[in-house]
PDB file of C-alpha atoms in Angstrom:
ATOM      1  CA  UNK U   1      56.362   1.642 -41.453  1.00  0.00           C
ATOM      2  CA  UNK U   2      57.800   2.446 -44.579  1.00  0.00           C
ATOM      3  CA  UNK U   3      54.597   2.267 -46.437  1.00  0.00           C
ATOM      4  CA  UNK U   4      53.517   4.695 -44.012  1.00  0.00           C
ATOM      5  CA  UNK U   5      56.354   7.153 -44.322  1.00  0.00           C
ATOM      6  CA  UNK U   6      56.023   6.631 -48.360  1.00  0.00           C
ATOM      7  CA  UNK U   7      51.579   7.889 -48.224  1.00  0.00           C
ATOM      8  CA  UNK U   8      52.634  10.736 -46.016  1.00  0.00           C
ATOM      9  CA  UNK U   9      55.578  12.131 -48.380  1.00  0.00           C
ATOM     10  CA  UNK U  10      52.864  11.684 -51.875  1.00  0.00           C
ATOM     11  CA  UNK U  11      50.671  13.749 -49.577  1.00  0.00           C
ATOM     12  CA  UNK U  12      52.890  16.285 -48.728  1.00  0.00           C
ATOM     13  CA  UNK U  13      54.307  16.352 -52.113  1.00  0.00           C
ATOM     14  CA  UNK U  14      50.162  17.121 -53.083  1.00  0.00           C
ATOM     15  CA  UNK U  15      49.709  19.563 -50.464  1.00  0.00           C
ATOM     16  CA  UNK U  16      52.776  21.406 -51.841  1.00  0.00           C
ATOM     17  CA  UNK U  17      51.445  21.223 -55.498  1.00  0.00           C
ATOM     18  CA  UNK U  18      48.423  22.519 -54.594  1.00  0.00           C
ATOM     19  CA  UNK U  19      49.999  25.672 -52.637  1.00  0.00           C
ATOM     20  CA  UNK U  20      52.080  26.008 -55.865  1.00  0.00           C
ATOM     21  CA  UNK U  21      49.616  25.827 -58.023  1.00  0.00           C
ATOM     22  CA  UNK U  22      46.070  27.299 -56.351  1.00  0.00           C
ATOM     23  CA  UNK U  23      48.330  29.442 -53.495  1.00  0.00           C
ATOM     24  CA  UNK U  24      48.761  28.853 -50.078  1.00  0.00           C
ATOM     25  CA  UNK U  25      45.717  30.625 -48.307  1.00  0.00           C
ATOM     26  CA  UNK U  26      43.640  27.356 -50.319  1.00  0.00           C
ATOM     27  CA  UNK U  27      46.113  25.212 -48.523  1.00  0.00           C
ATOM     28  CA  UNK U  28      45.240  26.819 -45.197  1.00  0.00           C
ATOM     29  CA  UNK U  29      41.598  26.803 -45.762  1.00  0.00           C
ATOM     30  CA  UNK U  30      40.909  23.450 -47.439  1.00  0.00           C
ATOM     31  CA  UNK U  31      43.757  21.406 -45.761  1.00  0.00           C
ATOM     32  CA  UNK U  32      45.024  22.739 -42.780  1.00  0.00           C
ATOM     33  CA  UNK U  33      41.553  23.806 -41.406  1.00  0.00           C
ATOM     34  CA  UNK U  34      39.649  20.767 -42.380  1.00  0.00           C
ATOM     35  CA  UNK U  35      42.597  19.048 -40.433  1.00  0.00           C
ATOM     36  CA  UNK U  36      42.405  21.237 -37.278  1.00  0.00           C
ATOM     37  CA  UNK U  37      38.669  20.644 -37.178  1.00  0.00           C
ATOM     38  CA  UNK U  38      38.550  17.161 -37.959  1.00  0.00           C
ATOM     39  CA  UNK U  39      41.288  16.407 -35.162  1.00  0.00           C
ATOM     40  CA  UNK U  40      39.887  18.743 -32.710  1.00  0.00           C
ATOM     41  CA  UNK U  41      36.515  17.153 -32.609  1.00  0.00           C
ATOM     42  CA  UNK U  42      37.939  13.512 -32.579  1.00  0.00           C
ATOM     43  CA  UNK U  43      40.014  14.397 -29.574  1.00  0.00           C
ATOM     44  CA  UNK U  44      37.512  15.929 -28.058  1.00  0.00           C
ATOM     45  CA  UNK U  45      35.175  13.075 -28.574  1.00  0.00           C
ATOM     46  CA  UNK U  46      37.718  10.314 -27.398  1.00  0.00           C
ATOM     47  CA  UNK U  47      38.964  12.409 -24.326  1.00  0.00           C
ATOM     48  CA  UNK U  48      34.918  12.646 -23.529  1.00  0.00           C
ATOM     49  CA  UNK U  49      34.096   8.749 -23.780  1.00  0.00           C
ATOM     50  CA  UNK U  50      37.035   7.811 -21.658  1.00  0.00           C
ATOM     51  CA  UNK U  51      37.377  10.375 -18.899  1.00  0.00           C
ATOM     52  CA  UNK U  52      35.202  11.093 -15.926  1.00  0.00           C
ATOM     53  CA  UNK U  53      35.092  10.746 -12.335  1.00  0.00           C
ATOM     54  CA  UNK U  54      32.790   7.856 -12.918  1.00  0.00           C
ATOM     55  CA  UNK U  55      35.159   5.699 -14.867  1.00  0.00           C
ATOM     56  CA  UNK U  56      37.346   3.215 -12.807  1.00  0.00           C
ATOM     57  CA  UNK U  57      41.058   3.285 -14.005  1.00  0.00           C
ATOM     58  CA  UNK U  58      42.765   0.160 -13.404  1.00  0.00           C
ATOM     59  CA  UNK U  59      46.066  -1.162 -12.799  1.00  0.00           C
ATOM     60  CA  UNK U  60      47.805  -3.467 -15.130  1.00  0.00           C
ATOM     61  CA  UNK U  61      47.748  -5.767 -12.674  1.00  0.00           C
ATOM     62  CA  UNK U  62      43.436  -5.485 -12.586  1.00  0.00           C
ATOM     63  CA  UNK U  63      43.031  -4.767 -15.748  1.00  0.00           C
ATOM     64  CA  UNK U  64      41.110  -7.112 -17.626  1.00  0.00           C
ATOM     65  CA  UNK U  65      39.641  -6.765 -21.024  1.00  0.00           C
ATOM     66  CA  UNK U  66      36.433  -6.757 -19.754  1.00  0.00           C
ATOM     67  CA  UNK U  67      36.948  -4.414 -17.409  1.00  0.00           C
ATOM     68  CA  UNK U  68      39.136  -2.082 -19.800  1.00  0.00           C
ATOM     69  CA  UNK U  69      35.834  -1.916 -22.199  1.00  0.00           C
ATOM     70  CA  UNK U  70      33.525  -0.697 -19.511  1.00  0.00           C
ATOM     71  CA  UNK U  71      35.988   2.348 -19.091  1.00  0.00           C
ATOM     72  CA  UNK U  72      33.956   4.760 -21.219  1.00  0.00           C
ATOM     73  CA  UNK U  73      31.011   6.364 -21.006  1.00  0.00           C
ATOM     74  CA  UNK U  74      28.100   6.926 -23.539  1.00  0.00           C
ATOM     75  CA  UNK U  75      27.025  10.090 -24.024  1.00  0.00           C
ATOM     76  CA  UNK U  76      25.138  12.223 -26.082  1.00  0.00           C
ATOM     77  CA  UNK U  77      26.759  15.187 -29.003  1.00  0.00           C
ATOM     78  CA  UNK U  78      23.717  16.163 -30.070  1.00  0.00           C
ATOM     79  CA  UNK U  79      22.880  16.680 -33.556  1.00  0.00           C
ATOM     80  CA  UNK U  80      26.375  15.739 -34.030  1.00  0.00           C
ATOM     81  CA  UNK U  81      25.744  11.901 -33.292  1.00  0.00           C
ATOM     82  CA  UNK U  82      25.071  11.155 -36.952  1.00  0.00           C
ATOM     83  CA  UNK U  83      27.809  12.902 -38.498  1.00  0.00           C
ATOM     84  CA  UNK U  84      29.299  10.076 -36.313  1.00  0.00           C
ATOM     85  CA  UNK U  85      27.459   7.022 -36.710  1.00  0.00           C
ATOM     86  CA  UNK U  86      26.234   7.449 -33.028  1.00  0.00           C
ATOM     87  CA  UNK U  87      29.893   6.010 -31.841  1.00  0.00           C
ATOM     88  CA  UNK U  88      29.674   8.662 -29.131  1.00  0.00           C
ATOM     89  CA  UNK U  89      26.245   8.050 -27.685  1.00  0.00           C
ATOM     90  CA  UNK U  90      26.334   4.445 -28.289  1.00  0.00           C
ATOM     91  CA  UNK U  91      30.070   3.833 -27.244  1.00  0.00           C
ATOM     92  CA  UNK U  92      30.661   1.542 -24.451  1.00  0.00           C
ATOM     93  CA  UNK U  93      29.132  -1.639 -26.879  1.00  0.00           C
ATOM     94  CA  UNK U  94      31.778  -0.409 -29.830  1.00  0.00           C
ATOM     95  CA  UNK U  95      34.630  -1.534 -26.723  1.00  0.00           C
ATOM     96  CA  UNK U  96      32.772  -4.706 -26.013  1.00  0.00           C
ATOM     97  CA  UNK U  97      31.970  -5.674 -29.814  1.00  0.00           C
ATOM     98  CA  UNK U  98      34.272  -3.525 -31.827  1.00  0.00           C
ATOM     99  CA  UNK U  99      32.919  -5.160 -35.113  1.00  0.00           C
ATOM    100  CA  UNK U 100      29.497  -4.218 -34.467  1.00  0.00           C
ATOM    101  CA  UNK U 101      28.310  -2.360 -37.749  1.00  0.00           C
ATOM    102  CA  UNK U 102      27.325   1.240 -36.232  1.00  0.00           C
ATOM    103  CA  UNK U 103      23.763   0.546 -37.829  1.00  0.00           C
ATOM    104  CA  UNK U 104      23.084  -1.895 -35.272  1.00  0.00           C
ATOM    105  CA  UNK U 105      24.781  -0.168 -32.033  1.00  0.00           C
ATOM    106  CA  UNK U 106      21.381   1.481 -30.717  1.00  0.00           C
ATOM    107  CA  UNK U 107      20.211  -2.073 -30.569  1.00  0.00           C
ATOM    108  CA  UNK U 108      22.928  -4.038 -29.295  1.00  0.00           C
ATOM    109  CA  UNK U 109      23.161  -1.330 -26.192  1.00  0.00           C
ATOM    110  CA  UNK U 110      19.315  -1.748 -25.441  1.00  0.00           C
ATOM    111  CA  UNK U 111      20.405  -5.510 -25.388  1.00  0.00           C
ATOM    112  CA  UNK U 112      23.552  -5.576 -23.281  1.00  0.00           C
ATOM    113  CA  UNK U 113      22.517  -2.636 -20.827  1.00  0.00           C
ATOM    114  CA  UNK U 114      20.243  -5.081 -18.253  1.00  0.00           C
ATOM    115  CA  UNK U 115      23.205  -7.606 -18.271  1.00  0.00           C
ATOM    116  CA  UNK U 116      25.511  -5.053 -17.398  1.00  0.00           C
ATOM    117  CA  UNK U 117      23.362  -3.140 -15.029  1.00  0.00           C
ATOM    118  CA  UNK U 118      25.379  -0.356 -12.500  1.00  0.00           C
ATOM    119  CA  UNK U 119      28.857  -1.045 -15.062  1.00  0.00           C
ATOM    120  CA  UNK U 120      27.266   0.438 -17.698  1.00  0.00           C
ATOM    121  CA  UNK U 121      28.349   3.895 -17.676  1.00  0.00           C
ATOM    122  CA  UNK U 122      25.705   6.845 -19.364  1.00  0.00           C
ATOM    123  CA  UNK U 123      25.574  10.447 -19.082  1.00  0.00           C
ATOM    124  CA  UNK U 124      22.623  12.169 -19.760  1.00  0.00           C
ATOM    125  CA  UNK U 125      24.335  15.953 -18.834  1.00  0.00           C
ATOM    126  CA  UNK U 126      24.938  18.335 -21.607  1.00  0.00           C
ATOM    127  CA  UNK U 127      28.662  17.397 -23.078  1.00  0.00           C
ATOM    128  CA  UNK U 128      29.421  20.686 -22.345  1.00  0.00           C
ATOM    129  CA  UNK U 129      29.084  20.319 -18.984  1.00  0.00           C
ATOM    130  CA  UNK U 130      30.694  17.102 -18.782  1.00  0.00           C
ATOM    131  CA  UNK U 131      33.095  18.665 -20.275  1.00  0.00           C
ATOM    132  CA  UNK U 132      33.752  21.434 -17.792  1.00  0.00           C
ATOM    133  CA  UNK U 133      33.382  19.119 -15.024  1.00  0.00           C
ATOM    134  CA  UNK U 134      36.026  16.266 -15.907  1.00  0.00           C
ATOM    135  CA  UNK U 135      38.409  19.824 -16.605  1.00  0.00           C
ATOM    136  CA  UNK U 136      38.184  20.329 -12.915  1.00  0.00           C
ATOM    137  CA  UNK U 137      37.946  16.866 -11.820  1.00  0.00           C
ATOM    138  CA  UNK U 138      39.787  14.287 -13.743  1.00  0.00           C
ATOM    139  CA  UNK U 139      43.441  15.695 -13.464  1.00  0.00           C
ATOM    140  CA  UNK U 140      45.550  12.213 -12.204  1.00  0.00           C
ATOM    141  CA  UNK U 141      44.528   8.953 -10.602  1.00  0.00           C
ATOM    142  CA  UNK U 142      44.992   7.620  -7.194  1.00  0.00           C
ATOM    143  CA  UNK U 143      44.734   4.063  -5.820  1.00  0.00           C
ATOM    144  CA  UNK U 144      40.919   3.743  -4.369  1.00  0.00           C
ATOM    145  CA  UNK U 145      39.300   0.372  -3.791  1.00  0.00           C
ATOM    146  CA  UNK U 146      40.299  -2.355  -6.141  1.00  0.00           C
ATOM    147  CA  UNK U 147      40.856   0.135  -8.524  1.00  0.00           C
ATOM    148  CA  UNK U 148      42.523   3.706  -9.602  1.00  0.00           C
ATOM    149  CA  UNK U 149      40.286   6.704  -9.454  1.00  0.00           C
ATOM    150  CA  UNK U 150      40.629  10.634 -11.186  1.00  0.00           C
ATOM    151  CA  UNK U 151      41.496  12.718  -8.948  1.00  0.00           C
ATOM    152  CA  UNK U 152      41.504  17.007  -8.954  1.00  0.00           C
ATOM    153  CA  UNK U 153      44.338  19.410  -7.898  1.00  0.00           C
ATOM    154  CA  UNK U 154      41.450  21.562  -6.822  1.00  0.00           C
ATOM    155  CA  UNK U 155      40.890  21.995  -3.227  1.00  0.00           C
ATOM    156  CA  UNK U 156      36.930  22.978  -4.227  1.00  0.00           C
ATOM    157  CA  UNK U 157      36.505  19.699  -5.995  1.00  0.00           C
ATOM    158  CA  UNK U 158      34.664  16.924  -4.806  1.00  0.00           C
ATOM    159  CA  UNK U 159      37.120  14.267  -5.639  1.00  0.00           C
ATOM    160  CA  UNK U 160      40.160  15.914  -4.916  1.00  0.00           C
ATOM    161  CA  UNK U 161      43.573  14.124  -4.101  1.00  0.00           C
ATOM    162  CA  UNK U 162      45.600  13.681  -1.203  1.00  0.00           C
ATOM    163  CA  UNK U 163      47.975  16.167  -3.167  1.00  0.00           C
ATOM    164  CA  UNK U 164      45.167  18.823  -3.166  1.00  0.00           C
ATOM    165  CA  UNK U 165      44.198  18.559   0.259  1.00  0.00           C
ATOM    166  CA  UNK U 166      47.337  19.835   1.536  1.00  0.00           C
ATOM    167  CA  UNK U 167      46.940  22.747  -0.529  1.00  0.00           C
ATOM    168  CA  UNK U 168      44.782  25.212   1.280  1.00  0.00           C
ATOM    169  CA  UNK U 169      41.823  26.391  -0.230  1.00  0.00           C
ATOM    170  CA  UNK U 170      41.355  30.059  -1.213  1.00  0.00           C
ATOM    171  CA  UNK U 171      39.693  32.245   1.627  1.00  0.00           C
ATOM    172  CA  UNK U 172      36.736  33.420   0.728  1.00  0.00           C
TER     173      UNK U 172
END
């Protein structure tokens, strides 16, 4: 960890030299921004592959490893799935063959999808919309069978919990 701690002070001791020397508005839009963006849009894309009502969550005592690499779902980002290597769209192989070279993902999923059949998890909805839907739906799990499932505080939501159904809904 010291190695670690030892990169992270020569970078800081860089970003200070450059706000010394080129000011600190270049700082905050050549380092800071790039930063916000860059971790933004990974979040985003992690937080998308792994949660959705459709993804089993399992207890330690079910998980498996096999089991833990079908948690994610592939989806599609668009234009944005070269900028990525197609890791997003193609992302359920990466967990069962992390050293796949991303050149060859589109392949090895059009291989491994009719073995896996129904536990292969795709979304063909606009990641938007995804989006907006695991917002409402994918607040906490609850046991369900054989498995933990997401569960929403929302009383509208299809999949709400046993916490959300003794809240009453709004009148309408």
């Amino acid at each position: 960890w010291l190695d670690s701690v030892a990169v992270n002070d020569i970078f800081l001791g860089i970003y200070i030299g450059l706000g010394v020397a080129y000011g600190w508005d270049f700082v905050a839009k050549y380092v800071l921004a790039t930063y916000l963006i860059y971790g933004v849009w990974l979040t985003f894309m992690t937080w998308m592959q792994h949660v959705s009502e459709e993804v089993p969550v399992h207890t330690s005592e079910d998980w498996t490893f096999l089991k833990g690499a079908l948690s994610s779902v592939d989806r599609s980002y668009g234009p944005f799935n070269w900028i990525t290597h197609n890791t997003g769209n193609y992302h359920v192989i990466h967990h069962l063959f992390p050293t796949i070279p991303h050149y060859h993902l589109k392949e090895a999923t059009a291989a491994i999808r009719p073995i896996l059949g129904d536990r292969y998890l795709k979304s063909e909805r606009f990641v938007l919309f995804d989006m907006v839907r695991s917002l409402i739906a994918c607040h906490f799990v609850e046991p369900a069978s054989g498995h933990e499932a997401y569960k929403s505080e929302y009383g509208f939501a299809s999949n709400q919990g046993e916490s959300a159904k003794r809240i009453p809904a709004p009148a309408e």
